C-alpha cells in the first residue's frame, strides 16, 4: 500500500452517511459494529456543491464543472430502467440526468451517486481512482465491481493492483442509468462485488446534438461533441472528447486525454441490440506526497516534486455488443466484449531510501487483451398458483496478460525485477428465483458457482511459474416485505468472493531478494448480511436505512515494488 493511501483509510471507515439525490455528505469515523447506513436521496439539493479541493493526494482543482447535464430522453439503457424494482434496502437506480446534475471534476466521481462511496485520486489524473465504501479501502477497485455497457472495468492480475478499475475512458454525458448494489446478495454478481457493484448503462441516442468548449484555471481545457442520427432501422451515436490539464504544480501534470465512442443500436434495452466501439488514450505526469522537511528547507516549493519524472500513459480500445428480447413467457439477454488495454506507470514513493544513488523509481507495465460473453434467460411461471421468475445464466472471461516490473531512473530502464506472461480464464454459472408469495411478500433465492484457472510464466524467476485452478460456490437469499404504509422492509444474506493476483497464487520466492514466500489463495470467500427499509412515508422524500455485516476470509495487500499479493488476516465490517 502506498504511503499516500494510509491517511485516507481512516476516513473511509464510514458508519453513518446521509445522502442527497444530487450529492453525498459523508460522516466518516472509525466503524463500530454493527454499521448503519442512512440514505435520504431527496433531502437536500445543495449538499456537495462545494468545489473539490483534494490538495496533494488528489491534485488541487479550481476548474468549473466540466460535466453539464444532457437532455437525452428516457434513461432506459443497458443498465435497465431507472425505476426498476430493488431487492435490498441499499440497492438503487439513478438516471443519467441525475448523475450529471452533480458537480464533479473526474469521470469516476460520477459514481459518488452511490450512497457512502468516496472516490479520490493520487499520483496524477491519468491513473485509476481510489475507492472507499462500507469501511473498506478498496484501493483501485478490489471488492467494488464496476461495469460500463456490460463490460467489466476491473482488471484482475494487474500490474498496479488487483481489481484496477480505470474509468477515465468514460464520457459522463453518455451515462443513461446507473444501477447500484451493495453486498454479496445477488447471484448474477461475481468477482470483486462483495462490497458493492456499480453498473453504468450508456445512452443509445441524444435528443439534441451537443458541442461544448470548457476552459478553466491551471490549463484546464475540454472539448466535447455528441450527436446521434437515424441510420436504417436504428440509431448511430458518435461522441468525442479532448481534455488537457496542468494543475498548480511546479512541474505540470501535462494531462492529454482523448476519448471516442461510436454506437449503433436498434430497439430498447428490453427488446433490441447495440454494437459499441470505444477508444481512449491518455498521458500525464504524476503529483504525489512530498517530504515536509524538503519544503521547510527550501529544497522544493509547496507544489514541487522530488522526482518530477513520475507519470504514465495508458490506452484502451474496445468492441462490445448487447442483445435482449422480452416476451410474455420470459426474457433473454446476452452480451460480448473484446478489450485491448495497456498501461505504463513510473512511481517513486520512497525517493532515495533503497537506492541513494539512482533513486527508487520503478516502472509497472500492463498489456492485455481480454474478452468475455455473458448470457441469461428469465422464465416467468407459477408455483402453486403464485407468480414466479427464475433466471439462469452463464458468465465467462479470459485475459491474456503481459506484465513487467523494472527499476528505472527518470523513466529510463535500469534493471528488471520481474516479467510474467499470464493467462487467466473463468466461468461462472448462476440461478436466482423470485417468488411472489403475496402482494406484500416476495423472496429471492439464488446460487452461483465460479471456476478459475490460470497459467503463469515467470521469465526471470522460473520458480514462480505454475498453474492453478479453484472453484467456489456462493448461495444467496433475500426477503422483501411491503409496501406497507409506503415502506418496504428487506432482509438479505449471502456469500461472495474476490480473486487474487495469479502471480501471488503461484509465487514461491521473492523476485527482489529470493526469500521464500507463501502463496495466496486463488479465490477468497466473503459472507454478508443486511437488514433495512426503504420508505416514502414522508412526502417528497425517498429514504432508506441499512444495517449490514460483511466478513472477508482474507484481506490482501499488493506489493507494487515486488509485484505480488500478500495474504493478510480476516476482517469484519
Coordinates of C-alpha atoms in Angstrom, one line a residue:
X1 CA 0.0 0.0 0.0
X2 CA 1.4 3.4 -0.9
X3 CA 2.1 5.8 1.9
X4 CA -0.3 8.3 0.5
X5 CA -3.2 5.9 0.9
X6 CA -2.8 5.2 4.6
X7 CA -4.0 8.6 5.7
X8 CA -7.2 8.0 3.7
X9 CA -8.1 4.6 5.2
X10 CA -9.4 6.0 8.4
X11 CA -11.7 8.5 6.6
X12 CA -13.1 5.5 4.7
X13 CA -14.4 3.8 7.8
X14 CA -17.9 5.2 7.3
X15 CA -20.5 4.4 9.9
X16 CA -23.3 6.8 9.1
X17 CA -24.0 8.7 5.9
X18 CA -26.9 10.8 4.8
X19 CA -27.1 11.1 1.1
X20 CA -28.8 13.7 -1.1
X21 CA -30.1 13.0 -4.6
X22 CA -27.6 15.4 -6.1
X23 CA -24.8 14.9 -3.6
X24 CA -23.4 12.7 -0.9
X25 CA -22.5 14.1 2.5
X26 CA -20.4 11.5 4.4
X27 CA -19.9 11.4 8.2
X28 CA -16.6 9.4 8.4
X29 CA -15.3 7.9 11.7
X30 CA -14.0 4.5 12.7
X31 CA -16.6 1.9 12.4
X32 CA -18.1 0.1 15.4
X33 CA -20.1 -3.0 14.6
X34 CA -22.8 -3.1 13.5
X35 CA -22.6 -0.4 10.9
X36 CA -25.6 1.6 9.8
X37 CA -26.2 3.5 6.5
X38 CA -28.9 6.1 6.0
X39 CA -29.8 7.2 2.5
X40 CA -32.1 10.2 2.2
X41 CA -31.7 10.8 -1.6
X42 CA -34.0 13.8 -1.9
X43 CA -33.4 15.6 1.4
X44 CA -31.0 18.3 0.2
X45 CA -30.2 19.8 -3.1
X46 CA -27.3 22.0 -2.1
X47 CA -25.1 19.3 -0.5
X48 CA -21.8 18.6 -2.1
X49 CA -21.8 21.6 -4.4
X50 CA -18.6 22.8 -2.8
X51 CA -15.6 23.0 -5.1
X52 CA -13.3 19.9 -4.9
X53 CA -10.0 20.6 -3.1
X54 CA -8.1 17.4 -3.0
X55 CA -4.7 19.0 -2.3
X56 CA -1.6 16.9 -2.7
X57 CA -3.3 13.5 -2.8
X58 CA -5.8 14.4 -5.4
X59 CA -4.4 17.3 -7.3
X60 CA -5.9 20.8 -6.5
X61 CA -8.6 21.8 -8.9
X62 CA -10.3 25.1 -9.3
X63 CA -11.9 24.2 -12.7
X64 CA -15.6 24.7 -13.5
X65 CA -17.8 21.7 -13.6
X66 CA -17.0 20.1 -17.0
X67 CA -19.9 17.8 -17.0
X68 CA -23.2 19.7 -17.6
X69 CA -26.4 17.7 -17.7
X70 CA -27.6 16.4 -21.0
X71 CA -31.2 16.3 -22.1
X72 CA -31.2 12.8 -23.6
X73 CA -34.7 11.4 -23.2
X74 CA -35.7 8.4 -21.1
X75 CA -33.0 6.7 -19.2
X76 CA -33.7 3.2 -20.4
X77 CA -30.3 1.7 -21.3
X78 CA -28.1 -1.4 -20.7
X79 CA -28.3 -0.7 -17.0
X80 CA -32.0 -1.1 -17.0
X81 CA -34.8 1.5 -16.4
X82 CA -34.2 3.9 -13.6
X83 CA -37.4 2.7 -12.0
X84 CA -36.6 -1.0 -11.8
X85 CA -37.5 -2.7 -8.5
X86 CA -34.8 -3.3 -6.0
X87 CA -34.0 -6.4 -3.9
X88 CA -32.2 -4.8 -1.0
X89 CA -32.5 -1.6 1.0
X90 CA -29.1 -0.4 -0.2
X91 CA -29.8 -1.0 -3.9
X92 CA -30.9 1.9 -6.1
X93 CA -31.1 3.0 -9.7
X94 CA -30.1 6.5 -10.7
X95 CA -30.8 8.2 -14.1
X96 CA -28.0 9.7 -16.1
X97 CA -29.7 13.1 -15.9
X98 CA -29.5 12.9 -12.1
X99 CA -25.8 11.8 -12.3
X100 CA -24.9 14.8 -14.5
X101 CA -26.8 17.2 -12.3
X102 CA -24.0 16.8 -9.7
X103 CA -20.7 18.7 -10.0
X104 CA -17.6 16.6 -10.4
X105 CA -14.2 17.1 -12.0
X106 CA -13.2 13.5 -12.8
X107 CA -15.3 10.8 -14.7
X108 CA -15.2 8.3 -11.8
X109 CA -16.6 10.8 -9.4
X110 CA -19.9 10.3 -11.2
X111 CA -20.1 7.1 -9.2
X112 CA -20.5 9.1 -6.0
X113 CA -24.2 8.9 -6.6
X114 CA -23.6 5.7 -4.6
X115 CA -24.5 6.4 -1.0
X116 CA -21.3 6.4 1.1
X117 CA -18.9 5.9 -1.8
X118 CA -15.8 8.2 -1.7
X119 CA -13.8 8.5 -4.9
X120 CA -10.4 10.1 -4.7
X121 CA -7.2 10.4 -6.7
X122 CA -3.4 10.4 -6.2
X123 CA -0.4 10.4 -8.5
X124 CA -1.9 12.3 -11.3
X125 CA -5.3 12.3 -13.1
X126 CA -4.5 9.5 -15.5
X127 CA -4.4 6.7 -13.0
X128 CA -7.5 4.7 -11.8
X129 CA -9.2 6.4 -8.9
X130 CA -9.2 5.1 -5.3
X131 CA -12.5 3.9 -3.9
X132 CA -13.7 3.8 -0.3
X133 CA -17.0 2.1 0.7
X134 CA -18.5 0.5 3.8
X135 CA -15.3 0.8 5.8
X136 CA -13.1 -0.6 3.1
X137 CA -10.1 1.0 1.5
X138 CA -10.8 -0.6 -1.9
X139 CA -7.6 0.7 -3.4
X140 CA -8.2 1.0 -7.1
X141 CA -11.2 -1.3 -7.2
X142 CA -10.8 -4.5 -5.2
X143 CA -14.2 -5.7 -4.0
X144 CA -16.0 -3.0 -5.9
X145 CA -17.2 -4.4 -9.3
X146 CA -17.7 -1.7 -11.9
X147 CA -19.0 -2.3 -15.4
X148 CA -19.8 0.1 -18.3
X149 CA -22.2 -1.1 -21.0
X150 CA -21.9 -4.7 -19.5
X151 CA -18.1 -4.6 -19.9
X152 CA -16.0 -5.3 -16.8
X153 CA -13.8 -2.3 -15.8
X154 CA -11.9 -4.2 -13.0
X155 CA -8.6 -5.7 -14.3
X156 CA -7.5 -8.9 -12.5
X157 CA -3.8 -9.8 -12.1
X158 CA -2.9 -6.2 -12.9
X159 CA 0.5 -4.5 -12.8
X160 CA -0.6 -1.8 -10.3
X161 CA -3.2 -3.6 -8.2
X162 CA -5.8 -6.3 -8.1
X163 CA -9.1 -5.2 -9.5
X164 CA -7.7 -2.0 -11.0
X165 CA -10.7 0.0 -12.3
X166 CA -9.8 2.9 -14.5
X167 CA -12.8 4.9 -15.6
X168 CA -11.0 7.7 -17.5
X169 CA -12.4 6.3 -20.7
X170 CA -16.0 7.2 -19.6
X171 CA -17.7 10.3 -21.0
X172 CA -20.1 11.2 -18.2
X173 CA -22.6 12.8 -20.5
X174 CA -23.2 9.4 -22.2
X175 CA -24.4 7.9 -18.9
X176 CA -28.0 6.7 -19.3
X177 CA -28.5 5.0 -16.0
X178 CA -26.5 3.7 -13.0
X179 CA -27.5 0.6 -11.1
X180 CA -26.0 0.4 -7.6
X181 CA -25.9 -2.7 -5.4
X182 CA -24.1 -3.4 -2.1
X183 CA -23.2 -6.7 -0.5
X184 CA -22.8 -10.3 -1.8
X185 CA -26.6 -11.0 -2.1
X186 CA -27.0 -11.2 -5.9
X187 CA -26.4 -14.4 -7.9
X188 CA -25.6 -12.5 -11.1
X189 CA -22.7 -10.6 -9.4
X190 CA -19.3 -12.3 -9.4
X191 CA -15.7 -11.3 -8.8
X192 CA -14.9 -8.1 -6.9
X193 CA -18.6 -7.5 -6.0
X194 CA -18.6 -8.3 -2.3
X195 CA -18.6 -4.7 -1.0
X196 CA -20.6 -3.4 -4.0
X197 CA -21.2 -3.4 -7.7
X198 CA -22.0 -0.4 -10.0
X199 CA -23.3 -0.9 -13.5
X200 CA -23.2 2.0 -15.8
X201 CA -25.5 1.9 -18.9
X202 CA -24.9 4.2 -21.9
X203 CA -27.3 6.2 -23.9
X204 CA -28.4 5.0 -27.3
X205 CA -29.2 8.5 -28.5
X206 CA -29.4 12.1 -27.5
X207 CA -32.3 14.4 -28.2
X208 CA -30.1 17.2 -29.4
X209 CA -26.6 17.5 -30.8
X210 CA -24.3 18.9 -28.2
X211 CA -20.9 20.7 -28.6
X212 CA -19.1 22.4 -25.8
X213 CA -15.7 24.0 -25.0
X214 CA -14.8 24.4 -21.4
X215 CA -11.8 26.4 -20.1
X216 CA -10.6 26.8 -16.6
X217 CA -7.6 27.6 -14.4
X218 CA -4.4 25.7 -14.4
X219 CA -4.5 24.9 -18.1
X220 CA -7.9 23.1 -18.0
X221 CA -9.4 22.7 -21.4
X222 CA -12.1 20.3 -22.6
X223 CA -13.8 19.9 -26.0
X224 CA -16.8 17.7 -26.2
X225 CA -19.1 16.7 -29.0
X226 CA -22.1 14.3 -29.0
X227 CA -24.6 13.6 -31.8
X228 CA -26.9 10.9 -32.9
X229 CA -29.0 10.3 -36.1
X230 CA -31.2 7.7 -37.6
X231 CA -29.4 5.1 -39.7
X232 CA -31.5 2.5 -41.3
X233 CA -33.8 0.9 -38.7
X234 CA -31.5 2.0 -35.9
X235 CA -29.6 4.9 -34.4
X236 CA -26.0 5.9 -34.7
X237 CA -24.4 7.8 -31.8
X238 CA -21.0 9.4 -32.1
X239 CA -19.2 11.2 -29.2
X240 CA -15.7 12.6 -28.8
X241 CA -13.8 14.3 -26.0
X242 CA -10.4 16.0 -25.8
X243 CA -9.1 17.1 -22.3
X244 CA -6.0 18.8 -21.1
X245 CA -4.9 19.9 -17.6
X246 CA -1.7 21.1 -15.9
X247 CA -2.7 21.6 -12.3
X248 CA -1.0 24.1 -9.9
X249 CA 2.3 22.1 -9.7
X250 CA 5.7 23.5 -10.4
X251 CA 6.1 20.5 -12.8
X252 CA 2.8 20.5 -14.7
X253 CA 0.5 17.4 -14.9
X254 CA 0.6 17.9 -18.7
X255 CA -2.5 15.7 -18.9
X256 CA -3.5 15.0 -22.5
X257 CA -6.6 12.8 -22.9
X258 CA -8.7 11.6 -25.9
X259 CA -12.0 9.7 -25.8
X260 CA -14.1 8.5 -28.8
X261 CA -17.3 6.5 -28.9
X262 CA -19.4 5.1 -31.8
X263 CA -22.6 3.2 -31.0
X264 CA -25.2 1.7 -33.3
X265 CA -28.5 0.5 -31.7
X266 CA -31.9 -0.7 -32.5
X267 CA -34.9 -1.1 -30.2
X268 CA -34.7 -0.7 -26.5
X269 CA -32.8 -2.3 -23.6
X270 CA -35.5 -4.9 -23.3
X271 CA -36.0 -5.6 -27.0
X272 CA -33.1 -4.7 -29.2
X273 CA -29.4 -4.7 -29.6
X274 CA -26.4 -2.4 -29.7
X275 CA -22.8 -2.5 -31.0
X276 CA -20.3 -0.1 -29.5
X277 CA -16.7 0.8 -30.2
X278 CA -14.7 2.9 -27.8
X279 CA -11.2 4.4 -28.0
X280 CA -9.2 6.1 -25.2
X281 CA -5.6 7.4 -24.9
X282 CA -4.0 9.4 -22.1
X283 CA -0.7 10.6 -20.8
X284 CA 0.2 12.5 -17.7
X285 CA 2.9 13.5 -15.1
X286 CA 2.3 12.4 -11.5
X287 CA 1.9 14.5 -8.4
X288 CA 2.3 12.8 -5.1
X289 CA 3.1 13.3 -1.5
X290 CA 6.4 15.2 -0.7
X291 CA 8.5 15.4 2.5
X292 CA 7.6 18.4 4.6
X293 CA 11.2 18.9 5.6
X294 CA 12.1 19.4 1.9
X295 CA 9.6 22.3 1.7
X296 CA 10.7 23.7 5.0
X297 CA 14.4 23.7 3.9
X298 CA 13.6 25.4 0.6
X299 CA 14.8 22.4 -1.4
X300 CA 11.4 22.4 -3.3
X301 CA 8.3 24.6 -3.2
X302 CA 5.0 23.7 -1.8
X303 CA 3.9 22.5 -5.2
X304 CA 7.2 21.0 -6.2
X305 CA 8.3 17.4 -6.6
X306 CA 11.3 15.3 -5.6
X307 CA 11.1 13.2 -8.7
X308 CA 9.3 15.1 -11.5
X309 CA 9.8 12.2 -13.9
X310 CA 7.0 10.2 -12.3
X311 CA 3.9 9.7 -14.6
X312 CA 2.4 7.4 -17.1
X313 CA 0.4 6.7 -20.2
X314 CA -2.5 4.4 -20.9
X315 CA -4.8 3.4 -23.7
X316 CA -8.0 1.3 -24.1
X317 CA -9.8 0.1 -27.2
X318 CA -13.0 -2.0 -27.0
X319 CA -15.8 -3.5 -29.1
X320 CA -18.9 -4.7 -27.3
X321 CA -22.4 -5.7 -28.2
X322 CA -25.6 -6.5 -26.3
X323 CA -28.9 -8.1 -27.3
X324 CA -32.1 -8.5 -25.4
X325 CA -35.6 -9.9 -26.1
X326 CA -38.7 -9.9 -23.9
X327 CA -41.8 -12.0 -24.3
X328 CA -44.8 -12.7 -22.1
X329 CA -43.2 -16.0 -21.1
X330 CA -39.9 -14.5 -20.2
X331 CA -36.8 -12.6 -21.4
X332 CA -33.3 -13.2 -22.7
X333 CA -30.2 -11.1 -22.8
X334 CA -26.6 -11.6 -23.9
X335 CA -23.5 -9.5 -24.4
X336 CA -20.0 -9.9 -25.6
X337 CA -16.9 -7.7 -25.3
X338 CA -13.3 -7.6 -26.5
X339 CA -10.9 -5.1 -24.9
X340 CA -7.3 -4.2 -25.6
X341 CA -5.6 -2.1 -23.0
X342 CA -2.1 -1.1 -21.8
X343 CA -0.7 1.0 -19.0
X344 CA 2.8 2.3 -18.2
X345 CA 3.4 3.8 -14.7
X346 CA 6.5 5.3 -13.3
X347 CA 6.4 5.8 -9.5
X348 CA 8.9 6.8 -6.9
X349 CA 7.2 6.8 -3.4
X350 CA 10.4 6.5 -1.3
X351 CA 12.7 8.6 -3.4
X352 CA 16.3 7.6 -2.3
X353 CA 15.6 5.3 0.6
X354 CA 16.6 2.0 -1.1
X355 CA 19.0 3.3 -3.7
X356 CA 20.7 6.5 -2.6
X357 CA 22.5 6.9 -6.0
X358 CA 19.9 6.2 -8.6
X359 CA 16.7 6.7 -6.6
X360 CA 13.8 4.3 -6.0
X361 CA 11.7 4.9 -9.2
X362 CA 10.1 1.8 -10.7
X363 CA 8.1 1.1 -13.8
X364 CA 4.9 -1.0 -14.0
X365 CA 3.7 -2.2 -17.4
X366 CA 0.5 -4.0 -18.1
X367 CA -0.6 -5.0 -21.6
X368 CA -3.6 -7.3 -22.1
X369 CA -6.3 -8.5 -24.4
X370 CA -9.5 -9.7 -22.6
X371 CA -12.8 -11.0 -23.9
X372 CA -16.0 -12.4 -22.5
X373 CA -19.5 -13.5 -23.1
X374 CA -22.5 -13.4 -20.8
X375 CA -26.0 -14.8 -21.4
X376 CA -29.1 -15.4 -19.2
X377 CA -32.7 -16.2 -19.6
X378 CA -35.6 -15.4 -17.2
X379 CA -38.6 -17.7 -17.1
X380 CA -41.9 -16.4 -15.9
X381 CA -44.1 -19.2 -14.4
X382 CA -46.1 -20.1 -11.4
X383 CA -45.5 -22.2 -8.3
X384 CA -48.7 -23.4 -6.5
X385 CA -50.5 -20.6 -8.3
X386 CA -48.0 -18.0 -7.2
X387 CA -46.2 -15.8 -9.8
X388 CA -42.5 -16.6 -10.1
X389 CA -39.5 -15.6 -12.1
X390 CA -36.4 -17.8 -12.5
X391 CA -33.2 -16.6 -14.1
X392 CA -30.4 -18.8 -15.2
X393 CA -27.2 -17.5 -16.7
X394 CA -23.5 -18.1 -17.6
X395 CA -20.6 -15.6 -17.5
X396 CA -17.1 -16.2 -18.8
X397 CA -14.0 -14.1 -19.2
X398 CA -10.5 -14.7 -20.5
X399 CA -7.4 -12.4 -20.0
X400 CA -4.1 -12.7 -21.9
X401 CA -1.7 -10.5 -20.0
X402 CA 1.9 -9.4 -20.1
X403 CA 3.3 -7.8 -17.0
X404 CA 6.7 -6.1 -16.4
X405 CA 8.2 -4.6 -13.3
X406 CA 11.5 -2.7 -13.6
X407 CA 13.8 -0.4 -11.7
X408 CA 14.1 2.9 -13.6
X409 CA 15.8 6.3 -13.5
X410 CA 13.8 9.2 -14.9
X411 CA 11.7 6.7 -16.9
X412 CA 14.8 5.0 -18.3
X413 CA 15.3 1.3 -17.8
X414 CA 17.8 0.4 -15.0
X415 CA 17.3 -3.3 -14.1
X416 CA 14.5 -5.8 -14.3
X417 CA 12.5 -7.1 -11.2
X418 CA 10.1 -9.5 -12.8
X419 CA 8.3 -10.2 -16.1
X420 CA 5.4 -12.5 -16.4
X421 CA 3.1 -13.9 -19.1
X422 CA -0.3 -14.8 -17.5
X423 CA -3.4 -16.4 -19.0
X424 CA -6.4 -16.4 -16.7
X425 CA -9.9 -17.7 -17.5
X426 CA -13.1 -18.1 -15.6
X427 CA -16.6 -19.4 -16.0
X428 CA -19.5 -18.6 -13.7
X429 CA -23.0 -20.1 -13.7
X430 CA -25.9 -18.8 -11.6
X431 CA -29.6 -19.3 -10.9
X432 CA -31.8 -17.0 -9.0
X433 CA -35.5 -17.3 -8.2
X434 CA -38.0 -14.6 -7.2
X435 CA -41.3 -15.9 -5.8
X436 CA -44.2 -13.5 -5.0
X437 CA -46.0 -15.1 -2.0
X438 CA -48.4 -12.2 -1.6
X439 CA -48.7 -8.7 -2.9
X440 CA -46.6 -7.7 0.1
X441 CA -44.1 -10.5 0.4
X442 CA -41.5 -11.8 -2.1
X443 CA -38.4 -13.9 -1.7
X444 CA -35.2 -14.1 -3.7
X445 CA -33.0 -17.2 -3.6
X446 CA -30.0 -17.9 -5.7
X447 CA -26.7 -19.7 -6.1
X448 CA -23.7 -19.2 -8.3
X449 CA -20.6 -21.3 -9.0
X450 CA -17.3 -19.9 -10.3
X451 CA -14.3 -21.8 -11.7
X452 CA -11.0 -20.1 -12.2
X453 CA -7.9 -21.3 -14.0
X454 CA -4.5 -19.6 -14.6
X455 CA -1.1 -20.2 -16.1
X456 CA 1.8 -18.0 -15.0
X457 CA 5.2 -18.0 -16.9
X458 CA 7.7 -16.0 -14.8
X459 CA 10.6 -15.0 -17.1
X460 CA 13.3 -14.2 -14.6
X461 CA 12.2 -16.4 -11.7
X462 CA 11.1 -19.8 -13.1
X463 CA 10.3 -21.0 -9.6
X464 CA 7.4 -18.6 -9.6
X465 CA 5.8 -20.1 -12.7
X466 CA 3.0 -22.5 -12.4
X467 CA -0.6 -23.4 -13.0
X468 CA -3.6 -23.1 -10.6
X469 CA -7.3 -23.6 -10.5
X470 CA -10.1 -23.1 -8.0
X471 CA -13.8 -23.4 -7.6
X472 CA -16.1 -21.6 -5.2
X473 CA -19.9 -21.7 -4.6
X474 CA -21.9 -18.8 -3.3
X475 CA -25.5 -19.1 -2.0
X476 CA -27.8 -16.0 -1.8
X477 CA -31.1 -15.2 -0.1
X478 CA -33.3 -12.2 0.2
X479 CA -36.8 -11.3 1.5
X480 CA -38.9 -8.2 0.9
X481 CA -42.0 -7.1 2.9
X482 CA -44.2 -4.4 1.5
X483 CA -45.0 -1.9 0.5
X484 CA -46.7 -1.4 3.9
X485 CA -47.6 2.3 4.6
X486 CA -45.4 3.3 1.6
X487 CA -42.5 1.3 3.2
X488 CA -40.6 -1.8 2.2
X489 CA -38.5 -4.0 4.6
X490 CA -35.6 -6.0 3.4
X491 CA -33.6 -9.0 4.7
X492 CA -30.5 -10.2 2.7
X493 CA -27.7 -12.7 3.3
X494 CA -25.2 -14.3 1.0
X495 CA -21.7 -15.4 0.2
X496 CA -19.4 -13.9 -2.4
X497 CA -15.7 -13.9 -3.3
X498 CA -12.8 -12.0 -4.8
X499 CA -9.9 -13.4 -6.9
X500 CA -6.3 -12.8 -6.1
X501 CA -3.5 -11.8 -8.4
X502 CA -2.4 -15.0 -10.2
X503 CA 1.3 -14.2 -9.6
X504 CA 0.6 -14.4 -5.9
X505 CA -1.1 -17.7 -6.3
X506 CA 1.9 -19.4 -7.9
X507 CA 4.7 -17.5 -6.2
X508 CA 7.3 -19.3 -4.1
X509 CA 10.2 -16.8 -3.7
X510 CA 10.6 -13.1 -3.7
X511 CA 11.6 -11.6 -7.0
X512 CA 13.7 -8.9 -5.2
X513 CA 15.8 -10.9 -2.7
X514 CA 15.0 -14.6 -3.3
X515 CA 13.5 -15.2 0.1
X516 CA 10.7 -17.8 0.5
X517 CA 7.2 -16.6 0.2
X518 CA 3.8 -18.1 1.0
X519 CA 1.4 -18.3 -1.9
X520 CA -2.1 -16.7 -1.6
X521 CA -5.4 -18.5 -2.2
X522 CA -6.8 -18.0 -5.7
X523 CA -10.4 -17.3 -4.5
X524 CA -11.3 -15.7 -1.2
X525 CA -14.7 -16.1 0.3
X526 CA -16.8 -13.3 1.8
X527 CA -20.0 -13.5 3.8
X528 CA -22.5 -10.8 4.3
X529 CA -25.9 -10.0 5.8
X530 CA -28.1 -6.9 5.7
X531 CA -31.5 -5.7 7.1
X532 CA -33.1 -2.4 6.2
X533 CA -36.0 -0.5 4.9
X534 CA -37.0 2.0 2.2
X535 CA -39.8 4.4 2.7
X536 CA -41.7 7.3 1.1
X537 CA -43.9 7.9 4.1
X538 CA -42.6 11.5 4.3
X539 CA -43.9 13.4 1.2
X540 CA -41.3 14.1 -1.5
X541 CA -38.6 12.2 0.5
X542 CA -37.4 8.8 -0.6
X543 CA -35.2 7.3 2.3
X544 CA -33.5 4.1 3.2
X545 CA -31.6 2.7 6.2
X546 CA -29.4 -0.4 6.2
X547 CA -27.7 -2.4 8.9
X548 CA -25.0 -4.6 7.4
X549 CA -22.3 -7.0 8.3
X550 CA -19.5 -8.2 6.0
X551 CA -16.8 -10.8 6.7
X552 CA -13.8 -11.4 4.5
X553 CA -11.8 -14.6 4.9
X554 CA -8.6 -12.7 4.0
X555 CA -7.6 -9.1 3.3
X556 CA -5.0 -8.6 0.6
X557 CA -2.0 -6.2 0.3
X558 CA -0.5 -5.6 -3.1
X559 CA 3.3 -5.0 -3.1
X560 CA 3.9 -2.8 -6.0
X561 CA 7.6 -2.8 -5.8
X562 CA 7.7 -6.6 -5.8
X563 CA 4.7 -7.4 -8.0
X564 CA 2.7 -9.8 -5.8
X565 CA -0.1 -10.0 -3.3
X566 CA 0.4 -10.6 0.4
X567 CA -2.2 -12.6 2.2
X568 CA -3.4 -10.7 5.3
X569 CA -5.7 -11.6 8.2
X570 CA -9.5 -12.0 8.0
X571 CA -11.7 -8.9 8.6
X572 CA -15.1 -7.8 9.6
X573 CA -17.0 -4.6 8.8

